[in-house]
Short mmCIF file of C-alpha atoms and ligand atoms in Angstrom, two decimals:
data_model
loop_
_atom_site.label_atom_id
_atom_site.label_comp_id
_atom_site.label_asym_id
_atom_site.label_seq_id
_atom_site.Cartn_x
_atom_site.Cartn_y
_atom_site.Cartn_z
CA MET U 1 49.88 97.01 190.57
CA ASN U 2 52.31 98.11 193.03
CA THR U 3 55.22 98.83 191.15
CA LYS U 4 57.16 100.82 194.31
CA THR U 5 59.06 96.98 195.81
CA THR U 6 59.98 96.23 192.41
CA THR U 7 63.97 96.87 191.73
CA LYS U 8 63.98 96.80 188.08
CA PRO U 9 67.29 98.37 186.95
CA THR U 10 66.61 102.04 185.57
CA ARG U 11 66.99 101.81 182.35
CA ASN U 12 69.98 103.43 180.05
CA PRO U 13 68.74 106.54 178.60
CA GLU U 14 71.34 106.30 176.12
CA PRO U 15 70.21 104.45 172.62
CA ASP U 16 68.84 101.51 173.33
CA TYR U 17 65.72 103.48 175.19
CA TYR U 18 65.81 106.35 171.73
CA ALA U 19 65.97 102.29 169.12
CA ASP U 20 62.38 101.53 170.89
CA GLU U 21 60.93 104.36 171.03
CA ALA U 22 61.64 105.02 167.21
CA GLU U 23 60.59 101.51 166.73
CA LEU U 24 57.34 102.04 168.03
CA LYS U 25 55.77 105.23 166.06
CA PHE U 26 58.08 106.80 163.66
CA LEU U 27 60.09 105.13 160.42
CA LEU U 28 62.57 108.45 160.28
CA TYR U 29 63.81 109.20 163.53
CA LEU U 30 66.30 112.16 164.43
CA ARG U 31 67.56 112.51 168.07
CA ASP U 32 69.71 115.21 169.03
CA ILE U 33 71.51 115.53 166.02
CA VAL U 34 73.94 118.50 165.58
CA VAL U 35 76.02 118.97 161.48
CA GLU U 36 79.00 121.46 161.57
CA PHE U 37 81.03 121.99 159.12
CA ASP U 38 84.20 124.08 160.19
CA GLY U 39 82.70 125.13 163.17
CA PHE U 40 79.11 126.33 161.62
CA ARG U 41 76.66 124.69 162.72
CA ALA U 42 74.18 123.97 160.24
CA LEU U 43 71.59 121.24 161.87
CA ASP U 44 71.02 121.85 165.74
CA ILE U 45 67.44 118.81 165.65
CA ASP U 46 66.51 117.52 169.47
CA ALA U 47 63.88 115.46 167.80
CA PHE U 48 62.54 115.09 164.88
CA GLY U 49 60.02 112.11 163.71
CA ILE U 50 57.93 110.60 160.86
CA PHE U 51 55.77 108.37 160.87
CA HIS U 52 55.09 105.30 158.18
CA ASN U 53 53.33 106.43 155.23
CA GLU U 54 53.57 109.87 155.55
CA LEU U 55 53.89 112.61 153.41
CA ARG U 56 55.87 115.42 155.21
CA VAL U 57 56.97 118.45 153.75
CA ILE U 58 60.25 120.23 154.91
CA ILE U 59 60.46 123.88 153.85
CA GLY U 60 63.06 126.71 155.01
CA PRO U 61 64.66 129.72 153.52
CA ASN U 62 67.89 129.01 151.07
CA GLY U 63 71.25 127.53 153.76
CA ALA U 64 68.39 126.14 156.71
CA GLY U 65 69.82 122.68 156.30
CA LYS U 66 66.95 121.03 154.76
CA THR U 67 69.26 119.31 151.86
CA THR U 68 71.24 118.71 154.66
CA LEU U 69 69.02 116.80 156.91
CA CYS U 70 68.27 114.68 153.63
CA ASP U 71 71.86 114.01 153.85
CA ILE U 72 72.67 112.93 157.07
CA VAL U 73 69.26 110.19 156.48
CA SER U 74 70.71 108.71 152.93
CA GLY U 75 74.22 108.81 154.67
CA LYS U 76 76.23 111.39 152.64
CA THR U 77 77.22 113.18 155.15
CA ASP U 78 78.02 112.36 158.78
CA VAL U 79 77.04 113.54 162.26
CA THR U 80 79.19 115.74 164.80
CA ALA U 81 76.56 114.40 167.16
CA GLY U 82 73.22 112.49 167.96
CA ARG U 83 71.50 109.47 166.00
CA VAL U 84 70.05 109.32 163.26
CA TYR U 85 67.32 106.03 163.65
CA PHE U 86 65.36 103.84 160.72
CA ASP U 87 62.67 101.63 160.63
CA GLY U 88 63.89 100.80 164.47
CA ASP U 89 67.40 100.35 163.90
CA ASP U 90 70.66 103.42 164.57
CA ILE U 91 71.67 103.61 161.23
CA THR U 92 74.37 106.63 162.38
CA ALA U 93 76.92 104.71 161.69
CA VAL U 94 75.84 102.25 158.03
CA SER U 95 77.25 103.44 154.84
CA GLU U 96 75.38 105.61 152.43
CA THR U 97 75.38 102.52 149.73
CA ASP U 98 73.90 99.91 153.24
CA ILE U 99 71.33 102.86 154.15
CA ALA U 100 70.15 102.42 149.92
CA LYS U 101 69.97 99.02 150.78
CA ARG U 102 67.47 99.22 153.67
CA GLY U 103 64.61 101.13 151.89
CA VAL U 104 66.31 104.47 151.91
CA GLY U 105 65.78 106.25 148.31
CA ARG U 106 67.36 109.71 147.40
CA LYS U 107 66.13 111.93 144.83
CA PHE U 108 68.27 114.87 144.20
CA GLN U 109 67.41 118.40 142.28
CA THR U 110 69.45 117.23 139.15
CA PRO U 111 67.66 114.08 137.32
CA THR U 112 70.45 111.18 137.17
CA VAL U 113 68.71 109.51 134.56
CA PHE U 114 71.09 107.86 131.92
CA ASP U 115 70.73 110.34 129.02
CA SER U 116 71.52 108.15 125.82
CA LEU U 117 69.30 104.82 126.98
CA THR U 118 65.31 104.61 126.74
CA VAL U 119 63.01 105.47 129.47
CA TYR U 120 62.58 102.10 129.44
CA GLU U 121 66.00 100.84 129.39
CA ASN U 122 66.45 103.31 132.02
CA MET U 123 63.79 101.65 134.10
CA GLU U 124 65.16 98.09 134.03
CA LEU U 125 68.50 99.25 135.37
CA ALA U 126 66.25 101.06 137.65
CA LEU U 127 65.53 97.28 138.99
CA PRO U 128 67.13 96.14 142.44
CA GLY U 129 70.02 94.19 141.81
CA ARG U 130 70.41 95.53 138.11
CA GLN U 131 72.43 98.38 138.64
CA LYS U 132 76.02 96.29 138.99
CA VAL U 133 75.57 93.80 135.46
CA ILE U 134 75.32 95.98 133.13
CA PRO U 135 75.08 93.03 130.47
CA ASN U 136 71.68 92.23 132.56
CA LEU U 137 70.09 95.36 130.29
CA TRP U 138 69.71 92.83 127.58
CA SER U 139 68.61 90.16 129.29
CA LYS U 140 65.54 89.27 129.59
CA GLU U 141 63.12 90.74 132.53
CA THR U 142 60.90 88.41 134.67
CA ARG U 143 56.73 89.49 133.37
CA ASP U 144 56.90 90.63 136.83
CA ASP U 145 59.31 93.15 136.04
CA ARG U 146 58.20 94.25 133.18
CA ASP U 147 54.41 94.21 134.38
CA ARG U 148 55.99 97.22 137.64
CA ILE U 149 57.65 98.69 134.80
CA LEU U 150 54.67 99.47 132.58
CA THR U 151 52.34 100.09 134.95
CA MET U 152 54.70 102.86 136.79
CA LEU U 153 54.94 104.26 133.31
CA GLU U 154 51.44 104.71 132.85
CA ARG U 155 51.10 106.32 136.13
CA VAL U 156 53.51 108.88 134.74
CA SER U 157 52.09 109.51 130.95
CA LEU U 158 55.18 107.84 130.00
CA LEU U 159 54.12 104.68 128.46
CA GLN U 160 53.67 106.55 124.84
CA ALA U 161 57.63 107.41 125.13
CA LEU U 162 58.63 103.84 126.46
CA HIS U 163 61.18 103.90 123.57
CA THR U 164 62.52 107.05 123.28
CA PRO U 165 66.02 108.07 124.44
CA ALA U 166 66.04 109.91 127.61
CA ARG U 167 67.84 113.14 126.64
CA TYR U 168 64.35 113.54 124.45
CA LEU U 169 62.35 114.33 127.89
CA SER U 170 60.79 117.49 129.38
CA HIS U 171 62.12 118.54 132.17
CA GLY U 172 59.41 117.44 134.31
CA GLN U 173 59.12 114.06 132.40
CA ARG U 174 63.07 113.56 133.67
CA GLN U 175 61.99 114.00 137.16
CA TRP U 176 59.17 111.71 136.59
CA LEU U 177 60.94 109.28 135.16
CA GLU U 178 63.13 109.83 138.26
CA ILE U 179 60.71 109.39 140.58
CA SER U 180 59.79 105.95 138.77
CA MET U 181 63.27 104.34 138.97
CA LEU U 182 63.30 105.24 142.93
CA ILE U 183 60.13 103.13 142.73
CA MET U 184 61.16 100.51 141.23
CA ALA U 185 63.61 99.74 144.37
CA ARG U 186 60.50 99.80 146.82
CA PRO U 187 62.27 102.16 148.87
CA LYS U 188 60.22 102.22 152.15
CA LEU U 189 61.49 106.27 152.59
CA LEU U 190 61.68 108.51 149.60
CA LEU U 191 63.89 112.13 149.93
CA VAL U 192 62.63 113.98 147.38
CA ASP U 193 65.02 117.48 147.07
CA GLU U 194 62.48 119.76 145.26
CA PRO U 195 60.96 118.18 142.84
CA ALA U 196 59.12 121.10 141.50
CA ALA U 197 62.28 123.31 140.62
CA GLY U 198 61.83 124.20 136.87
CA LEU U 199 58.66 122.65 136.43
CA THR U 200 55.48 124.70 134.51
CA ASP U 201 52.36 124.93 136.51
CA GLU U 202 50.74 121.92 134.78
CA GLU U 203 54.05 119.76 135.75
CA THR U 204 53.70 120.95 139.08
CA ALA U 205 50.57 120.04 139.82
CA LEU U 206 51.10 116.46 138.13
CA THR U 207 53.93 116.02 140.23
CA ALA U 208 52.14 116.75 143.46
CA GLU U 209 49.20 114.47 141.93
CA LEU U 210 51.84 111.66 142.27
CA LEU U 211 53.68 112.58 145.27
CA LEU U 212 50.04 112.34 146.83
CA GLU U 213 49.14 108.80 145.41
CA LEU U 214 52.58 107.50 145.72
CA ARG U 215 51.96 108.28 149.91
CA GLY U 216 50.98 105.08 151.21
CA GLU U 217 52.61 103.21 149.62
CA HIS U 218 55.99 104.54 151.12
CA THR U 219 56.86 107.29 153.40
CA ILE U 220 58.15 110.62 151.89
CA VAL U 221 60.22 113.55 152.77
CA VAL U 222 59.84 116.32 150.14
CA ILE U 223 61.88 119.23 150.54
CA GLU U 224 60.10 121.92 148.21
CA HIS U 225 60.37 125.94 148.10
CA ASP U 226 57.76 126.57 145.88
CA MET U 227 54.57 127.38 147.91
CA GLU U 228 51.98 126.46 145.59
CA PHE U 229 53.30 123.12 144.99
CA VAL U 230 53.21 122.89 149.09
CA ARG U 231 49.74 124.28 149.03
CA GLN U 232 48.90 121.20 146.64
CA LEU U 233 50.52 118.54 148.47
CA ASP U 234 48.31 119.85 151.78
CA SER U 235 50.09 117.93 153.85
CA ARG U 236 52.03 118.89 157.84
CA VAL U 237 55.04 121.03 156.93
CA THR U 238 58.19 121.22 159.00
CA VAL U 239 59.89 125.15 158.85
CA LEU U 240 63.81 124.51 159.24
CA ASN U 241 65.66 128.06 159.76
CA GLU U 242 69.25 128.26 160.40
CA GLY U 243 68.85 124.44 161.20
CA LYS U 244 66.81 124.73 163.50
CA MET U 245 62.87 123.32 163.83
CA LEU U 246 61.29 126.72 163.79
CA ALA U 247 57.66 125.54 163.54
CA ASP U 248 55.65 122.26 162.71
CA GLY U 249 51.57 121.90 161.53
CA THR U 250 49.63 122.14 158.38
CA MET U 251 50.65 124.89 155.87
CA GLU U 252 48.03 127.36 157.16
CA LYS U 253 49.30 127.62 160.85
CA VAL U 254 52.71 127.76 160.20
CA GLN U 255 52.05 130.26 157.75
CA GLN U 256 50.77 132.19 160.62
CA ASP U 257 53.43 131.58 162.99
CA PRO U 258 55.07 135.28 163.57
CA GLN U 259 57.85 133.57 163.76
CA VAL U 260 58.02 131.80 160.52
CA ILE U 261 56.60 134.79 158.90
CA GLU U 262 59.82 136.79 159.96
CA ALA U 263 62.26 134.42 159.12
CA TYR U 264 60.45 132.92 155.60
CA LEU U 265 57.48 133.80 154.46
CA GLY U 266 57.38 137.50 154.78
CA ARG U 267 60.24 137.87 153.08
N1 LIG Q 301 79.90 120.34 152.56
C1 LIG Q 301 79.44 121.33 153.58
N2 LIG Q 301 80.84 122.14 153.70
C2 LIG Q 301 80.65 122.97 154.18
N3 LIG Q 301 78.85 123.98 154.59
C3 LIG Q 301 78.01 123.40 153.85
C4 LIG Q 301 78.25 121.99 153.82
N4 LIG Q 301 77.47 121.66 153.22
C5 LIG Q 301 75.90 122.29 153.16
N5 LIG Q 301 76.79 123.76 154.16
C6 LIG Q 301 76.57 124.56 154.82
O1 LIG Q 301 75.31 124.16 155.69
C7 LIG Q 301 73.73 125.10 155.65
C8 LIG Q 301 73.15 124.40 154.83
O2 LIG Q 301 73.33 124.18 153.78
P1 LIG Q 301 71.98 123.44 153.09
O3 LIG Q 301 71.94 121.90 153.43
O4 LIG Q 301 72.50 123.12 151.44
O5 LIG Q 301 70.87 124.52 153.30
P2 LIG Q 301 69.34 124.35 152.04
O6 LIG Q 301 68.65 123.14 151.45
O7 LIG Q 301 68.38 124.38 153.11
O8 LIG Q 301 69.21 125.33 151.22
C9 LIG Q 301 74.61 126.70 154.75
O9 LIG Q 301 74.69 127.18 155.66
C10 LIG Q 301 75.41 126.02 153.49
O10 LIG Q 301 76.82 126.96 153.30
MG1 LIG Q 302 68.61 122.59 149.46
#
């Protein structure tokens, strides 16, 4: 085809172009992102994309900008410049609540389960649309809801603790309950910040197993410090350092990167 003679207008390289690109390939796509706090540049990213059903691990030293990255995706923090695309839409200016409704689930470092409620009651509250109407807690959930709750709890070995108030759970069990609660909302993207922090070796291995199982049904971004845990996840790793993407690839590859060794692993 001779394209020389066509007079198609030049495509505007601004948002529309990026939205197309984002829609084609990625569930999450960050472009030309800058985040500054009082002039301090916490994030400076040219381009960053997460594929559908990918499990991506983000590592980096303290203060690298890992949590800030989650914050701009979930809408907790505004970008100073750049655009965030999710599921083909520009969500840069969308509110935290609406981003959650669009399918971004966020797990924070500290579990946010309700201590006085049982495991089952916490799960009921996590069903879509339940949060706002407390009396609904005592209304009959559908058989489908109940099946989903029990299936998920079986997966994380919490069936025996169904009627146990959450305050009696171990740290690991609380983490799994919280991940299970997030799954109830069927998020397209799950952001998980340091899920292995404070866990025993056995709990860490079980958490890795759970995340690997959930991959394929959900797209997952895991932020992590624990190198043994990262190895168990055996997924693509992105290294952040001083707000910038330093390296990307398999754990073996990034571990051998001299820049990474200097910035992080060699410390
Ligand atoms: N709300 C904020 N106000 C000011 N500085 C912040 C804020 N949030 C993060 N920072 C700074 O940005 C940098 C990156 O922080 P963070 O994203 O929490 O790093 P990480 O999660 O990789 O440890 C740090 O230097 C931190 O002090
Ligand atoms: Mg952090």
